[in-house]
């Protein structure tokens, strides 16, 4: 089969046939089963973030290994997901435990195509995984709609939970009930949260939050009361909206922790009261992307959670790759949180 890809030129997609790549040692060729459209893909197409072009977007995918060169940790026939980027394992960030910030790393769906790396994103029939990519085998029983987001949304949530040190019995607040927020609710419940307050301006998303395990679903204007009543040991800000970031800092309890996850595009600055952070022993952490062990835990969580069907249902329309443009026609906040693409 000749590989095809939806190549993004900066203003439009074009479906192109691309040559089958010649693999270097440690490389893997994957036949894509399904890719889902992440929020960052939408930011790129909308012009809110810069991405070198031409490129193949897409970094939430699941697929099957069809070729391996050398020792890559997987075998032909394995069904896998993979990290959003590569890690060299030797630079200072890699040695310091943040391989997602590798100085020599390359990111799928975020880089310009080259002659030797053309199939570099998930909106394609095949993806060329280069050496240094973390891979995780996915159980055959996991639906593709559940497995594909593991490589971004689910693993990003796991990373945020790990970095904020969420413990059993913590009182949790989640701001923004998109794919990240709803996944965080299900994962916080899995980790033994004592209570979960979910905040979103959209009523349908608040209802979805309740289905996934939130004790309270509130609109932003009612957040302060809900957080005061239930407590906020760990606050996860998932939307990136400045007003939501401000609210996260306002409602966190004494000695609580705030994880900022959604701020991955330029926005207005948010003021901080340093005296309150100091006197109330508040910790603020940024969480971006994830490590391979986070992806391992993400797949394990998806395999064990009773919320699997609900999470899979967050992936809505399944479109053929040739109709990739339709996937970016957003119909509003209550539309499906992910659109799937298949060849």
Short mmCIF file of C-alpha atoms in Angstrom, two decimals:
data_model
loop_
_atom_site.label_atom_id
_atom_site.label_comp_id
_atom_site.label_asym_id
_atom_site.label_seq_id
_atom_site.Cartn_x
_atom_site.Cartn_y
_atom_site.Cartn_z
CA UNK A 1 0.00 0.00 0.00
CA UNK A 2 1.33 3.44 -0.94
CA UNK A 3 1.19 5.73 2.09
CA UNK A 4 -1.10 8.74 1.92
CA UNK A 5 -1.20 11.78 4.20
CA UNK A 6 -3.21 14.94 4.72
CA UNK A 7 -0.46 17.51 4.25
CA UNK A 8 -1.07 20.88 5.92
CA UNK A 9 0.42 23.80 3.96
CA UNK A 10 -0.58 26.57 6.35
CA UNK A 11 -3.93 27.39 4.78
CA UNK A 12 -5.32 24.08 3.53
CA UNK A 13 -5.00 20.29 3.58
CA UNK A 14 -4.10 18.26 0.52
CA UNK A 15 -4.24 14.48 0.30
CA UNK A 16 -0.93 13.27 -1.10
CA UNK A 17 0.73 9.97 -1.83
CA UNK A 18 4.12 9.77 -0.14
CA UNK A 19 6.97 7.28 -0.60
CA UNK A 20 7.37 4.47 1.85
CA UNK A 21 10.23 5.55 4.12
CA UNK A 22 13.58 3.84 4.45
CA UNK A 23 13.97 3.09 8.14
CA UNK A 24 17.09 3.80 10.15
CA UNK A 25 18.09 1.58 13.10
CA UNK A 26 15.51 1.87 15.84
CA UNK A 27 12.80 3.18 13.51
CA UNK A 28 9.29 1.73 13.20
CA UNK A 29 6.65 2.01 10.48
CA UNK A 30 3.08 1.96 11.78
CA UNK A 31 -0.15 1.56 9.85
CA UNK A 32 -2.59 3.98 11.46
CA UNK A 33 -5.83 2.52 12.77
CA UNK A 34 -7.29 5.82 13.96
CA UNK A 35 -6.17 9.35 14.74
CA UNK A 36 -8.11 11.92 16.73
CA UNK A 37 -8.04 15.68 16.34
CA UNK A 38 -6.53 17.34 19.40
CA UNK A 39 -7.15 20.90 20.53
CA UNK A 40 -3.60 21.87 19.55
CA UNK A 41 -4.33 20.71 15.98
CA UNK A 42 -7.29 23.08 15.99
CA UNK A 43 -5.13 25.92 17.34
CA UNK A 44 -2.68 25.34 14.48
CA UNK A 45 -5.33 25.34 11.76
CA UNK A 46 -6.99 28.41 13.30
CA UNK A 47 -3.66 30.25 13.23
CA UNK A 48 -3.31 30.48 17.03
CA UNK A 49 0.02 28.67 17.08
CA UNK A 50 2.90 28.49 14.62
CA UNK A 51 3.81 25.18 13.04
CA UNK A 52 6.45 24.84 10.30
CA UNK A 53 4.95 23.76 6.98
CA UNK A 54 4.44 21.63 5.04
CA UNK A 55 3.68 19.13 7.73
CA UNK A 56 1.42 16.25 8.68
CA UNK A 57 -0.58 17.20 11.75
CA UNK A 58 -1.89 14.72 14.31
CA UNK A 59 -0.31 13.23 17.42
CA UNK A 60 -3.15 11.21 18.98
CA UNK A 61 -3.11 7.89 17.15
CA UNK A 62 -3.21 4.15 17.53
CA UNK A 63 -1.86 1.77 14.94
CA UNK A 64 -0.19 -1.51 14.10
CA UNK A 65 3.52 -2.10 13.50
CA UNK A 66 4.22 -3.26 9.95
CA UNK A 67 8.01 -2.82 9.79
CA UNK A 68 10.86 -2.52 12.30
CA UNK A 69 14.55 -1.80 11.75
CA UNK A 70 16.78 -3.17 14.47
CA UNK A 71 15.85 -3.16 18.16
CA UNK A 72 12.94 -0.77 18.65
CA UNK A 73 11.19 -2.49 21.53
CA UNK A 74 8.21 -3.59 19.44
CA UNK A 75 7.51 -6.30 16.89
CA UNK A 76 5.63 -6.50 13.62
CA UNK A 77 1.95 -7.01 14.41
CA UNK A 78 1.98 -5.12 17.73
CA UNK A 79 -0.86 -2.66 18.25
CA UNK A 80 0.71 0.42 19.78
CA UNK A 81 0.47 4.04 20.84
CA UNK A 82 3.51 6.30 20.99
CA UNK A 83 4.83 9.40 22.69
CA UNK A 84 4.17 12.79 21.15
CA UNK A 85 7.90 13.32 20.79
CA UNK A 86 11.29 11.67 20.89
CA UNK A 87 13.91 11.78 23.63
CA UNK A 88 17.65 11.27 23.26
CA UNK A 89 18.11 10.12 26.86
CA UNK A 90 21.42 11.96 27.23
CA UNK A 91 20.76 15.71 27.38
CA UNK A 92 20.18 17.65 30.61
CA UNK A 93 16.33 17.60 30.45
CA UNK A 94 16.33 13.85 29.73
CA UNK A 95 18.75 13.20 32.59
CA UNK A 96 16.67 15.47 34.83
CA UNK A 97 13.48 13.48 34.37
CA UNK A 98 11.73 15.70 31.80
CA UNK A 99 12.44 13.89 28.51
CA UNK A 100 9.45 15.64 26.93
CA UNK A 101 11.72 18.72 26.88
CA UNK A 102 14.59 16.89 25.20
CA UNK A 103 16.98 19.32 23.53
CA UNK A 104 17.32 16.97 20.58
CA UNK A 105 13.70 15.86 20.43
CA UNK A 106 11.31 15.82 17.49
CA UNK A 107 7.54 16.05 17.85
CA UNK A 108 4.93 14.27 15.78
CA UNK A 109 2.42 16.55 14.11
CA UNK A 110 4.43 19.67 14.95
CA UNK A 111 7.40 19.74 12.56
CA UNK A 112 8.14 20.45 8.94
CA UNK A 113 8.34 17.45 6.63
CA UNK A 114 11.82 16.53 5.39
CA UNK A 115 12.99 14.18 2.65
CA UNK A 116 13.83 11.52 5.24
CA UNK A 117 10.86 12.16 7.56
CA UNK A 118 7.72 12.80 5.56
CA UNK A 119 5.22 10.63 7.45
CA UNK A 120 5.72 12.65 10.63
CA UNK A 121 2.13 12.98 11.89
CA UNK A 122 -1.00 10.98 12.51
CA UNK A 123 -3.28 12.37 9.80
CA UNK A 124 -2.02 9.72 7.41
CA UNK A 125 -2.27 6.05 6.56
CA UNK A 126 1.16 5.44 8.09
CA UNK A 127 3.48 7.07 10.61
CA UNK A 128 7.26 6.81 10.57
CA UNK A 129 8.36 6.49 14.21
CA UNK A 130 11.99 7.52 14.55
CA UNK A 131 14.48 6.25 17.10
CA UNK A 132 13.90 7.71 20.56
CA UNK A 133 10.12 7.45 20.40
CA UNK A 134 8.46 5.81 23.38
CA UNK A 135 5.99 3.09 22.45
CA UNK A 136 3.42 1.15 24.47
CA UNK A 137 1.57 -1.97 23.34
CA UNK A 138 -2.21 -1.56 23.54
CA UNK A 139 -4.55 -4.44 24.42
CA UNK A 140 -6.59 -5.59 21.44
CA UNK A 141 -9.81 -5.22 23.44
CA UNK A 142 -9.40 -1.45 23.85
CA UNK A 143 -11.53 0.44 21.30
CA UNK A 144 -9.52 2.66 18.97
CA UNK A 145 -11.55 5.67 20.16
CA UNK A 146 -10.28 5.00 23.68
CA UNK A 147 -6.69 4.21 22.73
CA UNK A 148 -5.93 7.02 20.27
CA UNK A 149 -6.23 9.92 22.77
CA UNK A 150 -3.88 8.08 25.15
CA UNK A 151 -0.92 9.55 23.26
CA UNK A 152 -1.85 13.09 24.23
CA UNK A 153 -4.91 13.77 26.39
CA UNK A 154 -4.74 10.74 28.70
CA UNK A 155 -0.97 10.72 29.19
CA UNK A 156 -0.95 14.50 29.69
CA UNK A 157 -3.48 14.06 32.51
CA UNK A 158 -1.36 11.32 34.08
CA UNK A 159 1.67 13.62 33.94
CA UNK A 160 -0.28 16.47 35.56
CA UNK A 161 -1.56 14.20 38.34
CA UNK A 162 1.94 12.88 38.99
CA UNK A 163 3.51 16.34 39.05
CA UNK A 164 0.90 17.74 41.43
CA UNK A 165 1.20 14.72 43.71
CA UNK A 166 -2.48 13.80 43.79
CA UNK A 167 -3.09 11.45 46.68
CA UNK A 168 -5.93 9.31 47.95
CA UNK A 169 -8.38 11.46 49.88
CA UNK A 170 -7.50 14.71 48.13
CA UNK A 171 -10.28 17.15 47.34
CA UNK A 172 -10.06 17.95 43.63
CA UNK A 173 -11.24 20.84 41.46
CA UNK A 174 -11.13 20.56 37.67
CA UNK A 175 -11.55 23.74 35.63
CA UNK A 176 -12.54 23.15 32.01
CA UNK A 177 -14.41 19.98 31.04
CA UNK A 178 -13.03 19.34 27.60
CA UNK A 179 -11.20 16.12 26.79
CA UNK A 180 -8.43 16.87 29.30
CA UNK A 181 -10.78 17.88 32.08
CA UNK A 182 -13.17 14.95 31.71
CA UNK A 183 -10.26 12.53 31.55
CA UNK A 184 -8.82 14.15 34.69
CA UNK A 185 -12.12 13.61 36.51
CA UNK A 186 -12.15 9.91 35.66
CA UNK A 187 -8.49 9.54 36.61
CA UNK A 188 -8.86 11.45 39.88
CA UNK A 189 -11.71 9.13 40.81
CA UNK A 190 -9.50 6.17 39.89
CA UNK A 191 -6.77 7.57 42.18
CA UNK A 192 -9.11 7.80 45.16
CA UNK A 193 -10.06 11.48 45.28
CA UNK A 194 -12.38 12.25 48.20
CA UNK A 195 -14.41 14.77 46.20
CA UNK A 196 -14.35 16.30 42.73
CA UNK A 197 -15.76 19.66 41.69
CA UNK A 198 -15.97 20.17 37.93
CA UNK A 199 -16.39 23.67 36.50
CA UNK A 200 -17.36 24.57 32.94
CA UNK A 201 -19.67 27.17 31.39
CA UNK A 202 -21.35 24.52 29.21
CA UNK A 203 -24.19 22.54 30.81
CA UNK A 204 -23.67 19.45 28.64
CA UNK A 205 -20.03 19.22 29.68
CA UNK A 206 -20.97 19.64 33.33
CA UNK A 207 -23.40 16.75 32.90
CA UNK A 208 -20.65 14.64 31.31
CA UNK A 209 -18.42 15.48 34.26
CA UNK A 210 -21.01 14.15 36.67
CA UNK A 211 -21.30 10.93 34.67
CA UNK A 212 -17.53 10.47 34.83
CA UNK A 213 -17.36 10.85 38.60
CA UNK A 214 -17.59 14.52 39.59
CA UNK A 215 -19.59 15.13 42.76
CA UNK A 216 -20.43 18.69 41.73
CA UNK A 217 -20.73 20.26 38.30
CA UNK A 218 -20.89 24.05 38.45
CA UNK A 219 -20.76 27.08 36.19
CA UNK A 220 -17.84 29.50 36.73
CA UNK A 221 -20.00 31.96 38.67
CA UNK A 222 -20.66 29.27 41.29
CA UNK A 223 -17.11 27.93 41.55
CA UNK A 224 -16.08 29.88 44.65
CA UNK A 225 -19.00 28.55 46.67
CA UNK A 226 -18.49 24.96 45.44
CA UNK A 227 -14.76 25.03 46.20
CA UNK A 228 -15.33 26.59 49.63
CA UNK A 229 -17.83 23.87 50.49
CA UNK A 230 -15.88 20.91 49.12
CA UNK A 231 -12.26 22.07 49.46
CA UNK A 232 -9.52 22.26 46.85
CA UNK A 233 -6.34 20.33 47.70
CA UNK A 234 -5.49 19.79 44.02
CA UNK A 235 -6.75 22.12 41.30
CA UNK A 236 -6.34 21.24 37.62
CA UNK A 237 -6.73 24.11 35.14
CA UNK A 238 -7.41 22.54 31.76
CA UNK A 239 -8.78 25.31 29.53
CA UNK A 240 -5.97 27.86 29.38
CA UNK A 241 -8.41 30.78 29.64
CA UNK A 242 -6.90 33.58 31.76
CA UNK A 243 -10.10 33.86 33.81
CA UNK A 244 -9.90 30.15 34.59
CA UNK A 245 -6.22 30.36 35.57
CA UNK A 246 -7.09 33.25 37.88
CA UNK A 247 -9.94 31.20 39.38
CA UNK A 248 -7.59 28.24 40.00
CA UNK A 249 -5.26 30.45 42.02
CA UNK A 250 -8.20 31.98 43.89
CA UNK A 251 -9.93 28.78 45.02
CA UNK A 252 -7.01 26.53 45.98
CA UNK A 253 -7.01 25.64 49.66
CA UNK A 254 -4.18 26.28 52.11
CA UNK A 255 -1.21 24.00 51.34
CA UNK A 256 -2.97 23.05 48.12
CA UNK A 257 -1.46 22.51 44.69
CA UNK A 258 -2.41 24.01 41.34
CA UNK A 259 -1.57 22.26 38.08
CA UNK A 260 -1.69 24.52 35.01
CA UNK A 261 -2.21 22.33 31.95
CA UNK A 262 -4.33 24.20 29.42
CA UNK A 263 -2.12 27.24 28.83
CA UNK A 264 -0.44 26.10 25.63
CA UNK A 265 -1.23 29.13 23.45
CA UNK A 266 -0.59 32.86 23.86
CA UNK A 267 -3.03 34.62 26.23
CA UNK A 268 -3.17 37.64 28.49
CA UNK A 269 -0.95 37.63 31.61
CA UNK A 270 -2.53 36.69 34.93
CA UNK A 271 -1.65 38.55 38.13
CA UNK A 272 -0.46 36.57 41.15
CA UNK A 273 -0.59 37.50 44.84
CA UNK A 274 2.83 36.24 46.00
CA UNK A 275 2.08 36.87 49.68
CA UNK A 276 -0.86 34.47 49.57
CA UNK A 277 1.25 31.80 47.84
CA UNK A 278 3.87 32.14 50.56
CA UNK A 279 1.68 32.41 53.63
CA UNK A 280 -0.72 29.65 52.55
CA UNK A 281 2.02 27.30 51.31
CA UNK A 282 0.51 27.01 47.85
CA UNK A 283 2.34 25.15 45.09
CA UNK A 284 1.84 25.97 41.40
CA UNK A 285 3.22 23.59 38.76
CA UNK A 286 3.16 23.66 35.00
CA UNK A 287 2.42 20.35 33.26
CA UNK A 288 3.20 19.94 29.57
CA UNK A 289 3.28 16.69 27.60
CA UNK A 290 4.56 13.63 29.49
CA UNK A 291 7.13 10.86 29.92
CA UNK A 292 6.93 7.34 28.53
CA UNK A 293 6.04 5.97 31.97
CA UNK A 294 3.06 8.34 31.99
CA UNK A 295 1.92 6.81 28.70
CA UNK A 296 2.35 3.33 30.19
CA UNK A 297 0.11 4.34 33.10
CA UNK A 298 -2.37 6.00 30.74
CA UNK A 299 -2.88 2.75 28.84
CA UNK A 300 -3.13 0.78 32.09
CA UNK A 301 -5.74 3.24 33.39
CA UNK A 302 -7.81 2.97 30.21
CA UNK A 303 -7.69 -0.81 30.48
CA UNK A 304 -8.98 -0.85 34.08
CA UNK A 305 -11.33 2.11 34.41
CA UNK A 306 -15.09 1.49 34.63
CA UNK A 307 -15.46 4.80 32.77
CA UNK A 308 -13.92 3.35 29.57
CA UNK A 309 -17.13 3.43 27.57
CA UNK A 310 -17.91 6.99 28.62
CA UNK A 311 -14.39 8.13 27.69
CA UNK A 312 -14.57 6.38 24.31
CA UNK A 313 -17.90 8.09 23.66
CA UNK A 314 -16.17 11.49 23.90
CA UNK A 315 -14.79 10.71 20.44
CA UNK A 316 -17.64 11.56 18.12
CA UNK A 317 -17.74 11.61 14.30
CA UNK A 318 -15.41 9.22 12.48
CA UNK A 319 -14.43 10.75 9.14
CA UNK A 320 -12.37 9.42 6.24
CA UNK A 321 -8.96 11.05 5.95
CA UNK A 322 -10.01 12.60 2.64
CA UNK A 323 -12.58 14.67 4.58
CA UNK A 324 -10.04 16.00 7.08
CA UNK A 325 -11.22 19.57 6.52
CA UNK A 326 -14.64 18.73 7.95
CA UNK A 327 -12.99 17.71 11.21
CA UNK A 328 -12.09 21.36 11.82
CA UNK A 329 -15.61 22.70 11.35
CA UNK A 330 -16.41 23.28 15.02
CA UNK A 331 -20.12 23.48 15.78
CA UNK A 332 -19.77 24.88 19.31
CA UNK A 333 -18.85 23.94 22.88
CA UNK A 334 -21.36 21.09 23.15
CA UNK A 335 -20.07 19.27 20.06
CA UNK A 336 -18.03 16.08 20.34
CA UNK A 337 -14.73 16.61 22.11
CA UNK A 338 -12.75 14.65 19.54
CA UNK A 339 -13.27 13.87 15.87
CA UNK A 340 -11.70 10.67 14.55
CA UNK A 341 -9.95 10.18 11.23
CA UNK A 342 -9.50 6.84 9.48
CA UNK A 343 -8.16 5.87 6.05
#
